[in-house]
Short mmCIF file of C-alpha atoms in Angstrom, two decimals:
data_model
loop_
_atom_site.label_atom_id
_atom_site.label_comp_id
_atom_site.label_asym_id
_atom_site.label_seq_id
_atom_site.Cartn_x
_atom_site.Cartn_y
_atom_site.Cartn_z
CA MET B 3 -0.04 -0.11 0.10
CA SER B 4 1.29 3.46 -0.99
CA ASP B 5 2.35 5.99 1.82
CA HIS B 6 0.26 8.69 3.36
CA ILE B 7 0.72 12.17 2.38
CA VAL B 8 1.43 12.92 6.02
CA LYS B 9 4.50 10.90 6.80
CA ALA B 10 4.03 11.03 10.61
CA TYR B 11 0.76 9.04 10.06
CA ASP B 12 2.70 6.24 8.33
CA SER B 13 5.15 6.19 11.33
CA ASP B 14 2.35 6.07 13.67
CA LEU B 15 0.81 2.97 12.16
CA ALA B 16 4.31 1.44 11.76
CA GLN B 17 5.12 1.99 15.35
CA LEU B 18 1.84 0.25 16.37
CA LYS B 19 2.54 -2.52 14.30
CA SER B 20 6.09 -3.05 15.62
CA MET B 21 4.81 -2.70 19.28
CA LEU B 22 2.34 -5.45 18.51
CA SER B 23 5.04 -7.62 16.99
CA GLU B 24 7.01 -7.08 20.11
CA MET B 25 4.21 -8.17 22.19
CA GLY B 26 3.70 -11.31 19.99
CA GLY B 27 7.33 -12.19 20.42
CA MET B 28 7.08 -11.72 24.25
CA ALA B 29 4.10 -14.03 24.38
CA GLU B 30 5.73 -16.68 22.25
CA GLU B 31 8.67 -16.74 24.63
CA GLN B 32 6.41 -16.85 27.70
CA LEU B 33 4.49 -19.61 26.23
CA ALA B 34 7.61 -21.76 25.52
CA LYS B 35 9.10 -21.09 28.79
CA ALA B 36 6.03 -21.91 30.66
CA ILE B 37 5.62 -25.22 28.96
CA ASP B 38 9.25 -26.03 29.55
CA ALA B 39 9.16 -25.16 33.05
CA LEU B 40 6.07 -27.26 33.69
CA ILE B 41 7.42 -30.44 31.83
CA ARG B 42 10.95 -30.29 33.48
CA ARG B 43 9.44 -28.71 36.86
CA ASP B 44 12.11 -25.89 36.52
CA LEU B 45 10.70 -23.67 39.15
CA LYS B 46 13.18 -21.02 38.66
CA LEU B 47 12.18 -20.71 34.96
CA ALA B 48 8.49 -20.90 36.03
CA ASP B 49 9.08 -17.88 38.47
CA SER B 50 10.69 -15.93 35.82
CA VAL B 51 7.64 -16.36 33.51
CA ILE B 52 5.31 -15.39 36.27
CA ALA B 53 7.41 -12.26 36.85
CA ALA B 54 7.56 -11.36 33.21
CA ASP B 55 3.84 -11.36 32.80
CA GLN B 56 3.52 -7.95 34.04
CA LEU B 57 5.77 -6.60 31.19
CA LEU B 58 3.31 -8.07 28.79
CA ASP B 59 0.43 -6.49 30.49
CA ALA B 60 2.29 -3.02 30.50
CA LYS B 61 2.93 -3.48 26.85
CA GLU B 62 -0.75 -4.03 26.15
CA ILE B 63 -1.67 -0.79 27.89
CA GLU B 64 0.97 0.95 25.95
CA VAL B 65 -0.34 -0.43 22.61
CA GLU B 66 -3.99 0.51 23.50
CA GLU B 67 -3.07 4.15 24.50
CA ARG B 68 -1.02 4.50 21.27
CA ALA B 69 -3.92 3.17 19.25
CA VAL B 70 -6.40 5.61 21.08
CA LEU B 71 -3.91 8.63 20.31
CA THR B 72 -3.74 7.56 16.69
CA ILE B 73 -7.55 7.54 16.33
CA ALA B 74 -7.73 10.94 18.09
CA LYS B 75 -4.93 12.50 15.88
CA ARG B 76 -5.42 10.98 12.53
CA GLN B 77 -9.05 9.98 12.38
CA PRO B 78 -8.12 6.78 10.37
CA MET B 79 -10.58 5.53 7.75
CA ALA B 80 -11.09 2.34 5.91
CA GLN B 81 -8.21 -0.05 5.95
CA ASP B 82 -6.29 2.20 8.47
CA LEU B 83 -9.32 2.28 10.82
CA ARG B 84 -9.52 -1.53 10.64
CA ASN B 85 -5.91 -1.65 11.17
CA VAL B 86 -6.04 0.28 14.41
CA MET B 87 -9.04 -1.65 15.62
CA VAL B 88 -7.65 -4.94 15.00
CA THR B 89 -4.44 -3.99 16.63
CA ILE B 90 -6.44 -3.21 19.86
CA ARG B 91 -8.21 -6.56 19.66
CA ILE B 92 -5.13 -8.64 18.87
CA ALA B 93 -3.25 -6.91 21.67
CA ALA B 94 -6.02 -8.00 24.16
CA ASP B 95 -5.69 -11.74 22.69
CA ILE B 96 -1.88 -11.61 23.25
CA GLU B 97 -2.30 -10.34 26.78
CA ARG B 98 -4.63 -13.06 27.57
CA ILE B 99 -2.23 -15.65 26.02
CA GLY B 100 0.37 -14.17 28.36
CA ASP B 101 -1.95 -14.78 31.39
CA LEU B 102 -2.54 -18.36 30.33
CA ALA B 103 1.12 -18.97 30.04
CA LYS B 104 1.67 -17.59 33.43
CA ASN B 105 -1.00 -19.96 34.83
CA ILE B 106 0.70 -22.86 33.19
CA ALA B 107 3.94 -21.76 34.78
CA LYS B 108 2.41 -21.41 38.14
CA ARG B 109 1.23 -25.11 38.02
CA SER B 110 4.90 -26.13 38.13
CA HIS B 111 4.90 -25.48 41.82
CA ALA B 112 1.97 -27.78 42.19
CA ILE B 113 3.23 -30.74 40.55
CA TYR B 114 5.70 -32.84 42.47
CA ASP B 115 8.79 -34.16 40.92
CA GLY B 116 7.92 -37.79 41.03
CA ILE B 117 5.34 -37.93 38.38
CA PRO B 118 5.93 -40.37 35.56
CA GLN B 119 7.31 -38.69 32.33
CA ARG B 120 4.66 -40.20 30.22
CA LEU B 121 2.10 -38.08 31.91
CA THR B 122 3.62 -34.95 30.34
CA LYS B 123 4.19 -36.31 26.82
CA GLY B 124 0.70 -35.18 25.41
CA LEU B 125 1.14 -31.78 27.14
CA GLU B 126 4.48 -31.25 25.49
CA ARG B 127 3.16 -32.21 22.15
CA MET B 128 0.08 -29.80 22.65
CA GLY B 129 2.44 -27.16 23.69
CA GLN B 130 4.55 -27.47 20.42
CA LEU B 131 1.47 -27.41 18.28
CA SER B 132 0.09 -24.31 20.02
CA GLN B 133 3.40 -22.51 19.86
CA ALA B 134 3.61 -23.29 16.08
CA GLN B 135 0.03 -21.93 15.63
CA LEU B 136 0.88 -18.70 17.58
CA LYS B 137 4.16 -18.16 15.55
CA LEU B 138 2.20 -18.64 12.33
CA VAL B 139 -0.54 -16.37 13.08
CA LEU B 140 1.72 -13.51 14.23
CA ASP B 141 3.64 -14.08 10.90
CA ALA B 142 0.35 -13.87 9.09
CA PHE B 143 -0.26 -10.56 10.91
CA ALA B 144 3.16 -9.16 10.10
CA SER B 145 2.67 -9.92 6.49
CA SER B 146 -1.18 -9.20 6.41
CA ASP B 147 -1.72 -12.55 4.94
CA ALA B 148 -5.21 -13.66 5.30
CA ASP B 149 -4.75 -17.04 3.78
CA LYS B 150 -2.00 -18.02 6.23
CA ALA B 151 -4.35 -16.71 9.09
CA MET B 152 -6.95 -18.96 7.88
CA ASP B 153 -4.57 -21.86 7.91
CA VAL B 154 -4.13 -21.26 11.62
CA TRP B 155 -7.84 -20.93 12.08
CA ARG B 156 -8.54 -24.32 10.44
CA HIS B 157 -5.93 -26.13 12.20
CA ASP B 158 -7.05 -25.28 15.69
CA GLU B 159 -9.06 -28.45 15.34
CA ASP B 160 -5.80 -30.39 15.87
CA ILE B 161 -5.20 -28.73 19.17
CA ASP B 162 -8.73 -29.51 20.28
CA ALA B 163 -8.47 -33.14 19.22
CA LEU B 164 -5.15 -33.54 21.03
CA TYR B 165 -6.77 -32.05 24.15
CA ASN B 166 -9.51 -34.55 23.80
CA SER B 167 -7.19 -37.43 23.88
CA ILE B 168 -5.07 -36.08 26.75
CA PHE B 169 -8.30 -35.33 28.80
CA ARG B 170 -9.27 -39.05 28.49
CA GLU B 171 -5.70 -40.27 29.16
CA LEU B 172 -5.33 -38.21 32.23
CA LEU B 173 -8.65 -39.37 33.55
CA THR B 174 -7.51 -42.95 32.97
CA TYR B 175 -4.45 -42.42 34.99
CA MET B 176 -6.45 -40.79 37.75
CA MET B 177 -8.82 -43.81 37.87
CA GLU B 178 -5.80 -46.19 37.79
CA ASP B 179 -4.04 -44.52 40.49
CA PRO B 180 -5.68 -42.10 42.80
CA ARG B 181 -2.40 -40.71 44.05
CA MET B 182 -1.99 -39.28 40.58
CA ILE B 183 -5.23 -37.11 40.91
CA GLY B 184 -3.45 -34.05 42.20
CA ALA B 185 -0.83 -34.00 39.53
CA CYS B 186 -3.16 -34.86 36.69
CA THR B 187 -5.63 -32.16 37.59
CA HIS B 188 -3.07 -29.60 37.41
CA LEU B 189 -1.83 -31.04 34.08
CA LEU B 190 -5.48 -31.14 32.88
CA PHE B 191 -5.77 -27.41 33.75
CA ALA B 192 -2.60 -26.75 31.99
CA THR B 193 -3.67 -28.56 28.85
CA LYS B 194 -6.95 -26.66 29.07
CA ASN B 195 -4.94 -23.43 29.23
CA ILE B 196 -3.14 -24.38 26.05
CA GLU B 197 -6.40 -25.15 24.26
CA ARG B 198 -7.64 -21.74 25.07
CA ILE B 199 -4.30 -20.25 23.82
CA GLY B 200 -5.25 -21.98 20.63
CA ASP B 201 -8.52 -20.25 20.58
CA HIS B 202 -6.86 -16.85 21.03
CA ALA B 203 -4.76 -17.71 18.12
CA THR B 204 -7.99 -18.25 16.00
CA ASN B 205 -9.33 -15.01 17.36
CA ILE B 206 -6.23 -13.29 16.08
CA ALA B 207 -6.56 -15.10 12.63
CA GLU B 208 -10.26 -13.75 12.46
CA ASN B 209 -9.02 -10.37 13.00
CA ILE B 210 -6.44 -10.62 10.26
CA TYR B 211 -9.14 -11.91 7.93
CA TYR B 212 -11.26 -8.79 8.88
CA LEU B 213 -8.24 -6.49 8.33
CA VAL B 214 -7.65 -7.78 4.94
CA HIS B 215 -11.10 -8.36 3.62
CA GLY B 216 -13.08 -5.54 5.48
CA TYR B 217 -15.79 -7.84 6.69
CA MET B 218 -16.06 -10.30 9.34
CA LEU B 219 -15.60 -13.97 8.76
CA LYS B 220 -19.05 -15.67 8.80
CA GLU B 221 -18.24 -19.36 8.77
CA GLN B 222 -18.16 -21.28 12.12
CA ARG B 223 -14.92 -22.58 13.14
CA PRO B 224 -14.62 -26.52 13.04
CA LYS B 225 -14.48 -27.49 16.71
CA ASN B 226 -13.18 -30.67 18.09
CA ASP B 227 -13.14 -30.05 21.84
CA LYS B 228 -15.96 -32.63 23.02
CA THR B 229 -14.74 -32.77 26.71
CA SER B 230 -17.23 -30.27 27.90
CA VAL B 231 -20.35 -32.33 26.58
CA THR B 232 -19.00 -35.90 27.20
CA PRO B 233 -20.34 -37.54 30.29
CA PHE B 234 -17.68 -38.82 32.52
CA SER B 235 -19.04 -42.47 32.50
CA SER B 236 -18.91 -42.82 28.77
CA LEU B 237 -15.32 -41.59 28.53
CA ASN B 238 -13.60 -45.10 28.58
CA ASN B 239 -16.46 -47.02 26.94
CA ASP B 240 -15.46 -46.21 23.33
CA MET M 10 -15.21 5.73 -22.67
CA SER M 11 -15.54 2.24 -21.06
CA PHE M 12 -15.16 3.48 -17.45
CA LYS M 13 -17.49 1.77 -15.02
CA THR M 14 -18.50 3.15 -11.73
CA VAL M 15 -18.22 0.70 -8.69
CA PHE M 16 -21.14 0.24 -6.41
CA THR M 17 -20.63 -0.51 -2.75
CA PRO M 18 -22.45 -2.69 -2.36
CA ALA M 19 -23.91 -3.56 -5.85
CA ILE M 20 -27.07 -1.88 -5.04
CA PRO M 21 -26.33 0.69 -2.20
CA ALA M 22 -28.99 0.04 0.51
CA ILE M 23 -30.07 3.70 0.55
CA ILE M 24 -30.75 3.80 -3.10
CA ALA M 25 -32.77 0.68 -2.90
CA ALA M 26 -34.71 2.01 0.05
CA ASN M 27 -35.72 5.47 -0.91
CA ALA M 28 -37.40 6.72 -4.12
CA PRO M 29 -35.04 8.17 -6.75
CA LYS M 30 -35.08 11.85 -6.98
CA ILE M 31 -32.43 12.57 -9.54
CA VAL M 32 -31.24 10.03 -12.03
CA ALA M 33 -28.25 10.87 -14.22
CA GLN M 34 -27.48 8.76 -17.26
CA ASP M 35 -24.22 8.89 -19.22
CA VAL M 36 -23.70 12.48 -18.52
CA ASN M 37 -20.78 14.19 -19.98
CA VAL M 38 -20.06 17.99 -19.31
CA TYR M 39 -17.44 19.93 -21.33
CA TYR M 40 -15.88 23.37 -20.85
CA GLY M 41 -15.13 24.05 -24.45
CA GLU M 42 -12.94 21.42 -25.52
CA LYS M 43 -12.07 20.23 -22.09
CA SER M 44 -14.34 17.33 -20.72
CA ALA M 45 -15.02 17.89 -17.04
CA ILE M 46 -17.41 14.96 -16.46
CA LYS M 47 -17.12 11.68 -18.35
CA GLU M 48 -19.96 9.18 -18.79
CA LEU M 49 -21.44 9.81 -15.24
CA SER M 50 -24.57 7.76 -14.24
CA ILE M 51 -25.90 7.91 -10.71
CA THR M 52 -29.22 7.73 -9.01
CA ILE M 53 -29.71 10.20 -5.99
CA PRO M 54 -32.17 8.98 -3.50
CA ASP M 55 -34.94 11.33 -2.11
CA LYS M 56 -35.09 12.04 1.61
CA ALA M 57 -31.46 11.31 2.11
CA VAL M 58 -28.10 13.14 2.04
CA SER M 59 -25.77 12.23 -0.76
CA ALA M 60 -22.23 13.48 -0.43
CA PHE M 61 -19.83 14.02 -3.47
CA ILE M 62 -16.20 13.76 -2.49
CA GLY M 63 -12.90 13.86 -4.53
CA PRO M 64 -9.81 16.07 -4.87
CA SER M 65 -10.04 19.55 -6.47
CA GLY M 66 -10.74 19.60 -10.03
CA CYS M 67 -12.50 16.14 -9.93
CA GLY M 68 -15.76 17.35 -11.31
CA LYS M 69 -17.85 17.16 -8.07
CA SER M 70 -18.95 20.68 -8.23
CA THR M 71 -19.40 20.76 -11.94
CA PHE M 72 -21.85 17.94 -11.60
CA LEU M 73 -23.58 19.44 -8.72
CA ARG M 74 -24.13 22.76 -10.58
CA SER M 75 -25.29 20.82 -13.72
CA ILE M 76 -28.08 19.33 -11.58
CA ASN M 77 -29.95 22.69 -11.40
CA ARG M 78 -28.46 24.07 -14.54
CA MET M 79 -26.24 26.71 -12.84
CA ASN M 80 -23.69 25.84 -15.61
CA ASP M 81 -25.93 27.56 -18.11
CA THR M 82 -24.34 30.71 -17.06
CA ILE M 83 -21.08 29.54 -18.41
CA PRO M 84 -21.10 30.01 -22.11
CA SER M 85 -18.56 27.50 -23.21
CA CYS M 86 -20.34 24.87 -20.94
CA ARG M 87 -22.01 22.01 -22.64
CA VAL M 88 -23.94 19.13 -21.00
CA THR M 89 -24.78 15.74 -22.91
CA GLY M 90 -26.65 12.79 -21.56
CA LYS M 91 -29.69 12.94 -19.35
CA ILE M 92 -30.40 14.33 -15.95
CA ALA M 93 -33.89 13.32 -14.95
CA PHE M 94 -35.51 15.09 -11.88
CA ASP M 95 -38.82 13.09 -10.90
CA GLY M 96 -38.55 11.66 -14.40
CA MET M 97 -38.46 15.02 -16.09
CA ASP M 98 -35.30 15.72 -18.26
CA ILE M 99 -34.02 18.97 -16.90
CA TYR M 100 -32.23 19.87 -20.14
CA ASP M 101 -35.34 19.58 -22.02
CA ARG M 102 -36.14 22.85 -24.07
CA ALA M 103 -39.47 23.31 -22.37
CA VAL M 104 -38.05 23.42 -18.83
CA ASP M 105 -38.38 26.83 -17.22
CA VAL M 106 -34.88 27.26 -15.60
CA VAL M 107 -36.06 29.81 -12.97
CA GLU M 108 -38.76 27.37 -11.84
CA LEU M 109 -36.41 24.51 -11.87
CA ARG M 110 -33.83 26.33 -9.65
CA ALA M 111 -36.86 27.16 -7.23
CA ARG M 112 -37.36 23.46 -6.93
CA ILE M 113 -33.84 22.59 -6.87
CA GLY M 114 -32.15 25.13 -4.47
CA MET M 115 -28.55 25.85 -3.85
CA VAL M 116 -26.34 26.87 -0.91
CA PHE M 117 -22.83 28.18 -1.78
CA GLN M 118 -19.53 27.83 -0.05
CA LYS M 119 -19.30 31.45 1.00
CA PRO M 120 -22.44 32.64 2.69
CA ASN M 121 -23.91 35.25 0.17
CA PRO M 122 -26.83 37.02 1.77
CA PHE M 123 -28.49 39.80 -0.03
CA PRO M 124 -27.49 43.26 1.16
CA LYS M 125 -31.03 43.54 2.64
CA SER M 126 -32.73 42.93 6.07
CA ILE M 127 -32.90 39.36 7.42
CA PHE M 128 -36.70 39.26 6.73
CA GLU M 129 -36.21 40.38 3.06
CA ASN M 130 -33.56 37.79 2.55
CA VAL M 131 -35.95 35.01 3.14
CA ALA M 132 -39.00 36.87 1.75
CA TYR M 133 -37.44 37.65 -1.69
CA GLY M 134 -37.59 34.42 -3.35
CA VAL M 135 -41.10 33.70 -1.96
CA ARG M 136 -42.33 37.07 -3.39
CA ILE M 137 -40.86 36.65 -6.95
CA HIS M 138 -42.16 33.17 -7.18
CA GLY M 139 -45.62 34.37 -5.93
CA LEU M 140 -45.80 31.77 -3.29
CA ALA M 141 -47.46 33.91 -0.46
CA LYS M 142 -51.02 34.71 -0.63
CA ASP M 143 -50.78 37.88 1.43
CA LYS M 144 -48.55 39.65 3.94
CA VAL M 145 -49.58 37.51 6.81
CA ASP M 146 -48.89 34.38 4.77
CA LEU M 147 -45.37 35.81 3.74
CA GLU M 148 -44.53 36.36 7.39
CA ARG M 149 -45.58 32.82 8.29
CA ILE M 150 -43.30 31.42 5.40
CA VAL M 151 -40.31 33.52 6.66
CA THR M 152 -40.74 32.54 10.17
CA GLU M 153 -41.03 28.85 9.47
CA SER M 154 -38.11 28.97 7.11
CA LEU M 155 -36.01 30.63 9.69
CA GLN M 156 -37.29 28.04 12.47
CA ARG M 157 -36.51 25.23 10.01
CA ALA M 158 -33.00 26.62 9.43
CA SER M 159 -32.56 26.85 13.23
CA LEU M 160 -31.96 30.45 12.99
CA TRP M 161 -35.24 31.78 14.44
CA ASP M 162 -34.38 32.15 18.12
CA GLU M 163 -31.11 34.04 17.16
CA VAL M 164 -32.76 36.60 14.80
CA LYS M 165 -36.48 36.72 15.76
CA ASP M 166 -35.92 40.19 17.57
CA ARG M 167 -33.90 41.78 14.84
CA LEU M 168 -35.59 40.60 11.43
CA ALA M 169 -35.21 44.34 10.14
CA HIS M 170 -31.40 44.30 10.64
CA ALA M 171 -29.24 43.49 7.77
CA GLY M 172 -28.45 39.98 6.91
CA THR M 173 -24.80 40.80 6.21
CA GLY M 174 -24.47 41.79 9.86
CA LEU M 175 -24.91 38.21 10.99
CA SER M 176 -21.93 36.01 11.86
CA GLY M 177 -20.47 33.57 9.16
CA GLY M 178 -22.52 30.60 10.46
CA GLN M 179 -25.61 32.53 10.95
CA GLN M 180 -25.32 33.94 7.42
CA GLN M 181 -24.98 30.35 6.14
CA ARG M 182 -28.00 29.34 7.99
CA LEU M 183 -29.86 32.55 6.62
CA CYS M 184 -28.94 31.31 3.15
CA ILE M 185 -30.25 27.88 3.79
CA ALA M 186 -33.58 29.43 5.13
CA ARG M 187 -33.59 31.49 1.85
CA ALA M 188 -33.35 28.27 -0.05
CA ILE M 189 -35.91 26.40 1.77
CA ALA M 190 -38.37 29.34 1.76
CA VAL M 191 -39.45 28.67 -1.81
CA ASN M 192 -40.36 25.16 -0.89
CA PRO M 193 -37.77 23.30 -2.97
CA GLU M 194 -37.64 19.45 -3.29
CA VAL M 195 -33.77 19.24 -3.58
CA ILE M 196 -31.15 21.39 -1.88
CA LEU M 197 -27.79 21.34 -3.42
CA MET M 198 -24.80 22.33 -1.08
CA ASP M 199 -21.58 23.24 -2.44
CA GLU M 200 -19.11 23.07 0.40
CA PRO M 201 -21.47 24.86 2.83
CA CYS M 202 -19.21 24.71 5.90
CA SER M 203 -15.74 25.42 4.51
CA ALA M 204 -15.88 29.08 5.50
CA LEU M 205 -17.17 28.16 9.05
CA ASP M 206 -15.83 27.37 12.43
CA PRO M 207 -16.39 23.90 13.92
CA ILE M 208 -19.51 25.08 16.12
CA ALA M 209 -21.03 26.77 13.21
CA THR M 210 -20.28 23.52 11.14
CA ALA M 211 -21.69 21.25 13.64
CA ARG M 212 -25.02 23.48 13.75
CA ILE M 213 -25.17 23.15 9.80
CA GLU M 214 -24.47 19.43 10.14
CA GLU M 215 -27.44 19.12 12.68
CA LEU M 216 -29.53 21.10 10.41
CA ILE M 217 -28.81 18.91 7.42
CA SER M 218 -29.89 15.79 9.39
CA ASP M 219 -33.12 17.60 10.09
CA LEU M 220 -33.76 18.65 6.75
CA LYS M 221 -33.31 15.36 5.13
CA GLN M 222 -36.64 14.12 6.69
CA ASN M 223 -38.25 16.38 3.97
CA PHE M 224 -35.72 16.99 1.21
CA CYS M 225 -33.25 15.53 -1.02
CA ILE M 226 -29.89 16.85 -0.07
CA VAL M 227 -26.74 16.85 -2.19
CA ILE M 228 -23.56 18.09 -0.51
CA VAL M 229 -20.14 18.65 -1.98
CA THR M 230 -17.50 18.61 0.72
CA HIS M 231 -13.78 18.50 1.06
CA SER M 232 -14.05 17.29 4.44
CA MET M 233 -14.20 13.44 4.42
CA GLN M 234 -15.27 13.44 7.97
CA GLN M 235 -18.17 15.58 7.29
CA ALA M 236 -19.29 13.30 4.52
CA ALA M 237 -18.97 10.41 6.90
CA ARG M 238 -20.86 12.13 9.54
CA VAL M 239 -23.84 13.63 7.43
CA SER M 240 -24.41 11.55 4.48
CA ASP M 241 -26.21 8.38 3.62
CA LEU M 242 -24.70 8.01 0.13
CA THR M 243 -21.16 8.80 -0.69
CA ALA M 244 -19.86 9.35 -4.31
CA PHE M 245 -16.21 9.49 -5.04
CA PHE M 246 -15.08 11.54 -8.13
CA HIS M 247 -11.73 11.49 -9.67
CA LEU M 248 -10.52 13.24 -12.87
CA GLY M 249 -13.95 13.69 -14.11
CA THR M 250 -14.99 10.04 -13.53
CA LEU M 251 -17.40 8.76 -10.89
CA VAL M 252 -15.35 6.13 -9.36
CA GLU M 253 -17.27 4.49 -6.51
CA VAL M 254 -20.80 5.21 -5.23
CA GLY M 255 -22.00 3.46 -2.18
CA ASP M 256 -23.62 3.50 1.33
CA THR M 257 -21.62 5.92 3.44
CA ASP M 258 -21.04 3.37 6.03
CA ALA M 259 -19.51 0.88 3.56
CA VAL M 260 -17.40 3.39 1.65
CA PHE M 261 -15.65 4.66 4.76
CA THR M 262 -14.99 1.30 6.28
CA ASN M 263 -14.47 -0.98 3.17
CA PRO M 264 -14.14 0.93 -0.19
CA GLN M 265 -13.80 -1.57 -3.14
CA GLU M 266 -11.89 0.81 -5.47
CA LYS M 267 -8.08 1.31 -4.72
CA ARG M 268 -8.52 5.01 -5.81
CA THR M 269 -11.35 5.68 -3.22
CA GLN M 270 -9.33 3.76 -0.42
CA ASP M 271 -6.20 6.00 -1.20
CA TYR M 272 -8.24 9.26 -1.14
CA ILE M 273 -10.08 8.52 1.97
CA THR M 274 -7.11 7.34 3.90
CA GLY M 275 -5.10 10.32 2.93
CA ARG M 276 -2.55 8.50 0.58
CA PHE M 277 -3.47 10.21 -2.75
CA GLY M 278 -0.62 11.21 -4.88
#
């Protein structure tokens, strides 16, 4: 897209975009560290994630203020207006991703060292998937690539499917050995957090779609998370 | 000329919903050899505000002025194609131009009250068109017109004072009162607020929203924000062509044409 006649307007928008990219990078790092901390029960790393979350929160406020200022000063129209609105929304999603990562890190404290490694295998896999999704959607934003964003949107189903199977797996462990219930419950919450991070990535993807096309995506996202509608008793019967 | 205007959406909602008041078809306007408007077709809905936007020299004022044949006063100006006003071809030889301009009133960029009293400014057109039965009727029309132009409260105690003694914003509302006194159906406004401060501008914009209940209003404006605020339909002109016409909400959030997008976002070069 060509430049604005007023150059300072271009740099306002460019700055918003780079602030958001920075936020995205911070969230990616937080998520990676949080999952790593939980899997390895690295409490020091976990604490650093917990502490760093406030930086992300502060950054979100900064982005929001900058966006409001841009609206007030430039009265953006059309694509520029969508750009600023979408920036505000994506910043909120990234901030939530940060919160969820922090929550995952916190659970490192609650899981004792002795749990069998196999318990965290699924979570590790799910973590990798969500990190890849987050990276892809942030790339899609950086290049305003709606098709790439839609790839992320469609593939959230994979995270949901994995969450389903981990849910069943962890329940099975709990039934087999009640001493595992504490650790497994925390792992269950951690995987649920990852599943929700995936949802935030799809929100971001929908916003990129709106930014590029100028109208909201009407299609319903394919969902594969059946854990909230499956009765406990039927979980091991199929 | 194979240029095609883009409609956003395909049939703008306001054109679909309201009766057509002015329908232009394949209109070309020339100043001597120079073509100022090329193959322009547009339907302007009744009881709505239509805004013409575009950079200077794009032809928006030329087209506005051809709607009530103001261009007739320019000897070198020639109009081809058809502009229908309630189905009547306004360039038909049988049309009485004076009567046409009473039905299609105009408000200009610079307020231009007559050097007469406030009362006379409004009464003048009513009198020459013989629209008042008697003196009482004339006073009623003047009062009502000033009220409809939201000027009454400010001038009711000094109707005999000179219209030129009012502030710029008041003068412009006086001109609007003068335009609506002869009971027009269409009001054309050529940058009616560009000489006014923001408060006076806001008053005129408020007035425009009131007036659209009863009139078909067409406004040419350089302020995109103003077009976005007051209009239902927006038409973007560039280099004598009508590039894009659409519901104002759609044009300012998601224009289809790159030139429209570049212009409204301040990227035009």
